[in-house]
mmCIF file of C-alpha atoms and ligand atoms in Angstrom:
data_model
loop_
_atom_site.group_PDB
_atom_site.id
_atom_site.type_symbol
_atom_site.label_atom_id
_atom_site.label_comp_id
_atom_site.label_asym_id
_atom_site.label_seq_id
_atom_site.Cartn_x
_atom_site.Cartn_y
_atom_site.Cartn_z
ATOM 1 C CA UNK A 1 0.502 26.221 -8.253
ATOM 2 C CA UNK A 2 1.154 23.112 -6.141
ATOM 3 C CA UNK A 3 -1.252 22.725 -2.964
ATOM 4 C CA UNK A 4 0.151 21.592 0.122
ATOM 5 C CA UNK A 5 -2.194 21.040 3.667
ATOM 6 C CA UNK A 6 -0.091 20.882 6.860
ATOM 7 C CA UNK A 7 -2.218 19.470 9.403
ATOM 8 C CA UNK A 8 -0.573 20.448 12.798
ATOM 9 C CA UNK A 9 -2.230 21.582 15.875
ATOM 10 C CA UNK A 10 0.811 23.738 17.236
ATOM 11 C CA UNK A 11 -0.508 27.160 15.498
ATOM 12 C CA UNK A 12 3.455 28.175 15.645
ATOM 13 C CA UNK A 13 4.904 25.559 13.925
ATOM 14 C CA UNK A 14 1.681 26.023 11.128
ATOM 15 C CA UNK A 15 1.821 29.465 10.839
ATOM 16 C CA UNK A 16 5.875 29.425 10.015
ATOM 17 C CA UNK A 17 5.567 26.403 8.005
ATOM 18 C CA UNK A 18 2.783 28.248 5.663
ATOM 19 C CA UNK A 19 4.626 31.349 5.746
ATOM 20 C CA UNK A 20 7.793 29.804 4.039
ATOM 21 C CA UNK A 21 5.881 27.442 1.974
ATOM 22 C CA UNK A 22 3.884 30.266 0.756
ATOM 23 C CA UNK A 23 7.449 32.111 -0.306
ATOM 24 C CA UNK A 24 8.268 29.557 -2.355
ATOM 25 C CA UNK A 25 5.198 29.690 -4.226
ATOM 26 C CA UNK A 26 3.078 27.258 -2.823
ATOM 27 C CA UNK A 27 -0.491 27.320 -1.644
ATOM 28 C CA UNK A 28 -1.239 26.131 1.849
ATOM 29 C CA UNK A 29 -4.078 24.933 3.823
ATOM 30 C CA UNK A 30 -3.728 24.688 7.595
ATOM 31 C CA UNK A 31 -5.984 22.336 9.950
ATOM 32 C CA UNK A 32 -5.220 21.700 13.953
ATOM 33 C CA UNK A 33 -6.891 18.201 13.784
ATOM 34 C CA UNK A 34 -7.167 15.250 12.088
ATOM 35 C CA UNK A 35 -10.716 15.561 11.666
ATOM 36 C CA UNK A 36 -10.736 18.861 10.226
ATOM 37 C CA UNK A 37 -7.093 17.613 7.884
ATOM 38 C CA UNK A 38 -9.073 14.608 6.795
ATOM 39 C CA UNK A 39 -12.084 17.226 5.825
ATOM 40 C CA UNK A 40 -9.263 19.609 3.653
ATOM 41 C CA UNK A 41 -8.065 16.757 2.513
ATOM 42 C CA UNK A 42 -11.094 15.769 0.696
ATOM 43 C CA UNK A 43 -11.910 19.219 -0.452
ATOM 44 C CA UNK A 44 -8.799 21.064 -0.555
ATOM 45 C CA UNK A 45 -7.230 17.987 -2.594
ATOM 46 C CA UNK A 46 -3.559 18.548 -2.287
ATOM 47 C CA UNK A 47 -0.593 18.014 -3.747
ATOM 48 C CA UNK A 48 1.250 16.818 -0.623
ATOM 49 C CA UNK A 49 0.228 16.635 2.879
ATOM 50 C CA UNK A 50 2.372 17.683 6.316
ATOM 51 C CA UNK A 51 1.442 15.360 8.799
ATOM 52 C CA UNK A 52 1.884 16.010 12.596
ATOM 53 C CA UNK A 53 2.041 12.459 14.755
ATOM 54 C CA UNK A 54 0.464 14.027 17.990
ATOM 55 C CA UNK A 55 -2.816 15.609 16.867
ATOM 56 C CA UNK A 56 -5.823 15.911 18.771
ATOM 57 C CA UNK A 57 -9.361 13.949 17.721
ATOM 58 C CA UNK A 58 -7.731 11.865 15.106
ATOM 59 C CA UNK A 59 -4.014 11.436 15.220
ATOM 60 C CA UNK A 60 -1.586 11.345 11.827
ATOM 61 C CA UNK A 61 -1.286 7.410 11.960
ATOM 62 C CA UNK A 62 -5.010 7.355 11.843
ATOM 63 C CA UNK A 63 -5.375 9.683 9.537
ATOM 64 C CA UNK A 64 -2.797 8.484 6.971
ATOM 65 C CA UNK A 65 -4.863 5.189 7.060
ATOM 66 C CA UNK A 66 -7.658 6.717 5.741
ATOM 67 C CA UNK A 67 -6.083 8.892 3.111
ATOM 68 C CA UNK A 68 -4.210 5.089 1.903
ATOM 69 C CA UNK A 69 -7.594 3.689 1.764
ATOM 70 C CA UNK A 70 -8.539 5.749 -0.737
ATOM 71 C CA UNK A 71 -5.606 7.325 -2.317
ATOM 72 C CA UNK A 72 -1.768 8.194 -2.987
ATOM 73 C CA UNK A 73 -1.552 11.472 -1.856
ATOM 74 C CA UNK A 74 2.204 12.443 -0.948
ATOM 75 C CA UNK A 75 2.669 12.701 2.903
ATOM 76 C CA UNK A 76 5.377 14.024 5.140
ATOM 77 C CA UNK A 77 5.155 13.060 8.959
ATOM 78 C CA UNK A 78 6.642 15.144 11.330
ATOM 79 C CA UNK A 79 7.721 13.592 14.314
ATOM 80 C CA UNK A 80 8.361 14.560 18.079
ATOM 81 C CA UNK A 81 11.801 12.777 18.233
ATOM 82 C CA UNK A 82 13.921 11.129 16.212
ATOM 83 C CA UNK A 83 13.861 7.912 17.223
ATOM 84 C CA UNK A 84 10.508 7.332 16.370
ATOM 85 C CA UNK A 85 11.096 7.530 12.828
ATOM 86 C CA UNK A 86 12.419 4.246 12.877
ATOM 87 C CA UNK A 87 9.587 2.474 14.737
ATOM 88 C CA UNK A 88 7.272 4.229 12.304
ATOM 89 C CA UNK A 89 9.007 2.434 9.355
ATOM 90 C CA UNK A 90 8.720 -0.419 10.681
ATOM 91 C CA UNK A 91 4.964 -0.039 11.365
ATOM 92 C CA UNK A 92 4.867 0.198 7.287
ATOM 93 C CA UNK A 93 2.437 2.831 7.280
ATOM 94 C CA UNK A 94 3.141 4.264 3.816
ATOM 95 C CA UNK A 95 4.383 7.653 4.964
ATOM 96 C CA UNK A 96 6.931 9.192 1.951
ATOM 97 C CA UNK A 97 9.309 10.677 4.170
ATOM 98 C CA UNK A 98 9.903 11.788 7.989
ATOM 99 C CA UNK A 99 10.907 15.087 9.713
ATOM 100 C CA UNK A 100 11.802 15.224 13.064
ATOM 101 C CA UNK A 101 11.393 18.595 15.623
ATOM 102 C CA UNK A 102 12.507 20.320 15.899
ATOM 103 C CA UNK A 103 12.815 21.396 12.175
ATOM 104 C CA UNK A 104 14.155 24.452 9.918
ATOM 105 C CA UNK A 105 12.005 25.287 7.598
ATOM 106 C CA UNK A 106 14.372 24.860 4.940
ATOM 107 C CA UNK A 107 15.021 21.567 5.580
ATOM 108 C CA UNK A 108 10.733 20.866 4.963
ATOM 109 C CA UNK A 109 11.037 23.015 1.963
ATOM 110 C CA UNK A 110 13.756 20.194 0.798
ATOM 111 C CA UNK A 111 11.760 17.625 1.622
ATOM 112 C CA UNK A 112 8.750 18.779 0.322
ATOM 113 C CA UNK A 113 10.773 19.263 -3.209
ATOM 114 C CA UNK A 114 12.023 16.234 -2.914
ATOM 115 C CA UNK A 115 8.960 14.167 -2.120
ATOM 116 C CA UNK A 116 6.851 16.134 -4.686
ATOM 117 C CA UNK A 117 9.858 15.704 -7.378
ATOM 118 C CA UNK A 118 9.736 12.027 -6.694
ATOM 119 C CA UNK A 119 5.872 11.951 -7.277
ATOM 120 C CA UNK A 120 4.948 13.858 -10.279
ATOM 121 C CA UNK A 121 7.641 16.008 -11.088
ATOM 122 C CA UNK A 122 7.715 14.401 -14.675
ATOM 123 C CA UNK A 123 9.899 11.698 -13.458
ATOM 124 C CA UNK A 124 8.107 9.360 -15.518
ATOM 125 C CA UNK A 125 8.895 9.196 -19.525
ATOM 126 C CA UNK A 126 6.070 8.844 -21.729
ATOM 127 C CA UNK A 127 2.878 7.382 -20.486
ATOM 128 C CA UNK A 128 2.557 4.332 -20.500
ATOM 129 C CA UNK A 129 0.660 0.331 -19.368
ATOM 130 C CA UNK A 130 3.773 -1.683 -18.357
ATOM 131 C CA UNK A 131 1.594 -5.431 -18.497
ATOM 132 C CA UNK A 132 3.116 -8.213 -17.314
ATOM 133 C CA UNK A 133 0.991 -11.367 -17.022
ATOM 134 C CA UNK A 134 -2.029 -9.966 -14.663
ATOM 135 C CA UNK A 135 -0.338 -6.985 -13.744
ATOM 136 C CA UNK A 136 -0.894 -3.450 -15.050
ATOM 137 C CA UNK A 137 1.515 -0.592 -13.937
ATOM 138 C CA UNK A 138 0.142 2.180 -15.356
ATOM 139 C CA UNK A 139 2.466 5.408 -15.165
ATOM 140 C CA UNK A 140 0.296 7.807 -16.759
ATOM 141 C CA UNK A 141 -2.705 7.390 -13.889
ATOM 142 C CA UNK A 142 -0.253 6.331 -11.578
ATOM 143 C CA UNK A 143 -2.421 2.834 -10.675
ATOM 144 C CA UNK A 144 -0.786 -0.429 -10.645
ATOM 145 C CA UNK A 145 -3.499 -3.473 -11.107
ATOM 146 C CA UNK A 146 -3.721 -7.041 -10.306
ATOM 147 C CA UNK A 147 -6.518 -8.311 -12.692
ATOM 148 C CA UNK A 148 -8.104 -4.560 -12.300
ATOM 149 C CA UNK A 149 -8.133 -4.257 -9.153
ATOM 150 C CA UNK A 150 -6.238 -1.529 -8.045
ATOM 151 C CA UNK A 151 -3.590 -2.193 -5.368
ATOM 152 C CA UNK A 152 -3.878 0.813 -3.535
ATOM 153 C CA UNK A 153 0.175 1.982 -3.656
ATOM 154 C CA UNK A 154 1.726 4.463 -2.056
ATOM 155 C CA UNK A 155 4.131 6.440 -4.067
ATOM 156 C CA UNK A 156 7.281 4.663 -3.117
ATOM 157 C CA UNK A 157 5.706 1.174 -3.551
ATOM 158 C CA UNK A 158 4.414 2.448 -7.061
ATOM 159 C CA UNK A 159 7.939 3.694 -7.650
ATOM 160 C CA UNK A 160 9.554 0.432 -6.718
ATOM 161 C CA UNK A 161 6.824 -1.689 -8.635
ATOM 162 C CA UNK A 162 7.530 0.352 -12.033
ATOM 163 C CA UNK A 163 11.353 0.001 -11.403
ATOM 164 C CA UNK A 164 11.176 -3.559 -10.859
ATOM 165 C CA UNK A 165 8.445 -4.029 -13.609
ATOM 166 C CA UNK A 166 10.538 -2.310 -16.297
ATOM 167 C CA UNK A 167 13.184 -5.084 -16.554
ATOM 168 C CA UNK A 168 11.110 -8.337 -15.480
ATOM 169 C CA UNK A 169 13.689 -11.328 -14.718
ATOM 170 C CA UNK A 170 16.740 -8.730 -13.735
ATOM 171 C CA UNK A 171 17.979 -8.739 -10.617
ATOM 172 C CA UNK A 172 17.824 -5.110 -9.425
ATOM 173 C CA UNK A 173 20.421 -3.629 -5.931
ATOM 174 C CA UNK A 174 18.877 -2.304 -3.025
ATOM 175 C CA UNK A 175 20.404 0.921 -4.190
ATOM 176 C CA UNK A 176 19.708 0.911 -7.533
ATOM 177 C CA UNK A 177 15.719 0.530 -6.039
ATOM 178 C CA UNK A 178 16.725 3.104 -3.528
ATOM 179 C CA UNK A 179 17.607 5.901 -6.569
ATOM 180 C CA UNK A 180 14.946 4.686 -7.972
ATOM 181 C CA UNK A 181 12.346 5.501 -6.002
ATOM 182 C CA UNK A 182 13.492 7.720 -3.361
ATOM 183 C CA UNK A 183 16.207 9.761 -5.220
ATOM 184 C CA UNK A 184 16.600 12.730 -3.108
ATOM 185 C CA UNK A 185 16.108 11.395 0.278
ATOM 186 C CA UNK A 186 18.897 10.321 2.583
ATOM 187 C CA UNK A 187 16.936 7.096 3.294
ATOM 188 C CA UNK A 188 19.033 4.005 3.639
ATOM 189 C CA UNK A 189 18.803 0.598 2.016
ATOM 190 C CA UNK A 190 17.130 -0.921 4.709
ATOM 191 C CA UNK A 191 14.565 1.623 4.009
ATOM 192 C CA UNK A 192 13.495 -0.308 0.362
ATOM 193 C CA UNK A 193 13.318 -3.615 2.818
ATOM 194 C CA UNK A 194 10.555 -2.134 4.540
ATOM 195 C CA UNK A 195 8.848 -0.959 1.328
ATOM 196 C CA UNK A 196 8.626 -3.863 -0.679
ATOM 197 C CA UNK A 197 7.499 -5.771 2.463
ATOM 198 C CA UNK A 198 4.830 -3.719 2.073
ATOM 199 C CA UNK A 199 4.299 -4.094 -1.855
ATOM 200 C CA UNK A 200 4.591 -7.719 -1.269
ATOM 201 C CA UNK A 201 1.874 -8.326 1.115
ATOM 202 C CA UNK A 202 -0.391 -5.560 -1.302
ATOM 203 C CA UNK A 203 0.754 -7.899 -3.936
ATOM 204 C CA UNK A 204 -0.144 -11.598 -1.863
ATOM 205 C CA UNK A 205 -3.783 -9.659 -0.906
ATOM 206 C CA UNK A 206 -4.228 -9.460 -4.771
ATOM 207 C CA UNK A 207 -3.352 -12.563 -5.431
ATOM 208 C CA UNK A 208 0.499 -12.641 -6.466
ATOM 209 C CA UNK A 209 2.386 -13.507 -3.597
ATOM 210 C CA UNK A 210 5.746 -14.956 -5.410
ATOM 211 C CA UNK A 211 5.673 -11.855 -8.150
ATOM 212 C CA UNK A 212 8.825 -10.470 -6.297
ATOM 213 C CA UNK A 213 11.986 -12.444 -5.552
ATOM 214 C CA UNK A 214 14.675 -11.237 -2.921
ATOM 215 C CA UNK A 215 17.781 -12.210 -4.294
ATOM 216 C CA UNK A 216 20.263 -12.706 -1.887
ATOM 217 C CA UNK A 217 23.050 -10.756 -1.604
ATOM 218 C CA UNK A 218 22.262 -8.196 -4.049
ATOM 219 C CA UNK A 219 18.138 -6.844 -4.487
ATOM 220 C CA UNK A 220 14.811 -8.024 -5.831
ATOM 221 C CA UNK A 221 13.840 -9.301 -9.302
ATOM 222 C CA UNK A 222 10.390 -9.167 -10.535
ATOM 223 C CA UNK A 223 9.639 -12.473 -11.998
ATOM 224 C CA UNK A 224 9.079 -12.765 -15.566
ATOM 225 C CA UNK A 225 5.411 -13.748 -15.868
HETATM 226 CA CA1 CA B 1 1.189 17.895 17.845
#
């Protein structure tokens, strides 16, 4: 059974959001700050996280920074309005998808399918060590390396960096990136942009700045080591 903590501190919008999660066979774990979420976190070690913005004592930004220090874990902000979900892209913070309130429940339940589908949902064939020149993508521990050192991904980046690392020297669309690693979300293009900024500068920090082209006019290409 796949474990999902909602950290929200309006005790309505928890107490539905567990209630339908719970229906559709999921178990839940509810904290009403980030403290206490960063404290389930650790323990309760989900699957996927809901993430209020607004949270008293540690707020979701904050608290997604710490989880991405340490690991991967799936997370789905929820946002006070929709326009904010466009600032918080561009603040790169490694979030997997956005929901806006107010929400239906059945939309979350998509997303949570979706984002959870995208993650481990046997997406990957057959494990295996991609290894190109010092980098490892490893799809079986989900860990890309740079001399092993792990780069600390989020799903998405890992996603994009196993697309990309598949076919080394092709020149991959936007789209085809998109599918790739954000099948089920109605993400745009622009959306992979602010990704693989992301990877990139994970990727310079590790020493590999020029791995990934931008070729113009149609994607990226992962450059054949
Ligand atoms: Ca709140």
């Amino acid at each position: 059974m796949q474990k999902i903590l909602i950290v929200e501190d309006d005790p309505t919008i928890a107490d539905t959001v567990a209630l339908f999660l719970r229906k559709e066979g999921y178990q839940t774990e509810k904290a009403r700050d980030g403290v206490a979420g960063l404290e389930l976190w650790r323990h309760y070690q989900p699957d996927l996280i809901v993430l209020d913005i607004g949270l008293p004592k540690l707020d979701g930004l904050e608290v997604l920074r710490e989880i991405r220090t340490h690991a991967s874990t799936p997370v789905i902000f929820l946002t006070a309005r929709a326009e904010e979900v466009d600032e918080l892209l561009g603040l790169g913070l490694g979030a997997d998808d956005y929901i806006s309130k107010p929400f239906s429940p059945r939309t979350l339940i998509a997303h949570i399918k979706a984002v959870l589908r995208r993650f481990g949902g046997g997406s990957y064939e057959s494990p295996t060590v991609l290894k190109l020149g010092l980098l490892e993508v490893d799809t079986y521990r989900v860990m890309a390396t740079v001399e092993q050192e792990p780069l600390n991904l989020t799903p998405t980046e890992f996603k994009l960096l196993h697309h990309l690392a598949r076919t080394p020297g092709r020149a991959i669309s936007r789209f085809e990136l998109l599918e790739a690693s954000m099948p089920e979300s109605d993400a745009l293009e622009r959306a992979v942009d602010s990704h693989m900024k992301n990877l990139r500068h994970k990727l310079g920090e590790a020493g590999v700045p020029d791995l990934i082209e931008t070729v113009r006019g149609v994607g990226y290409r992962l450059v054949s080591p």
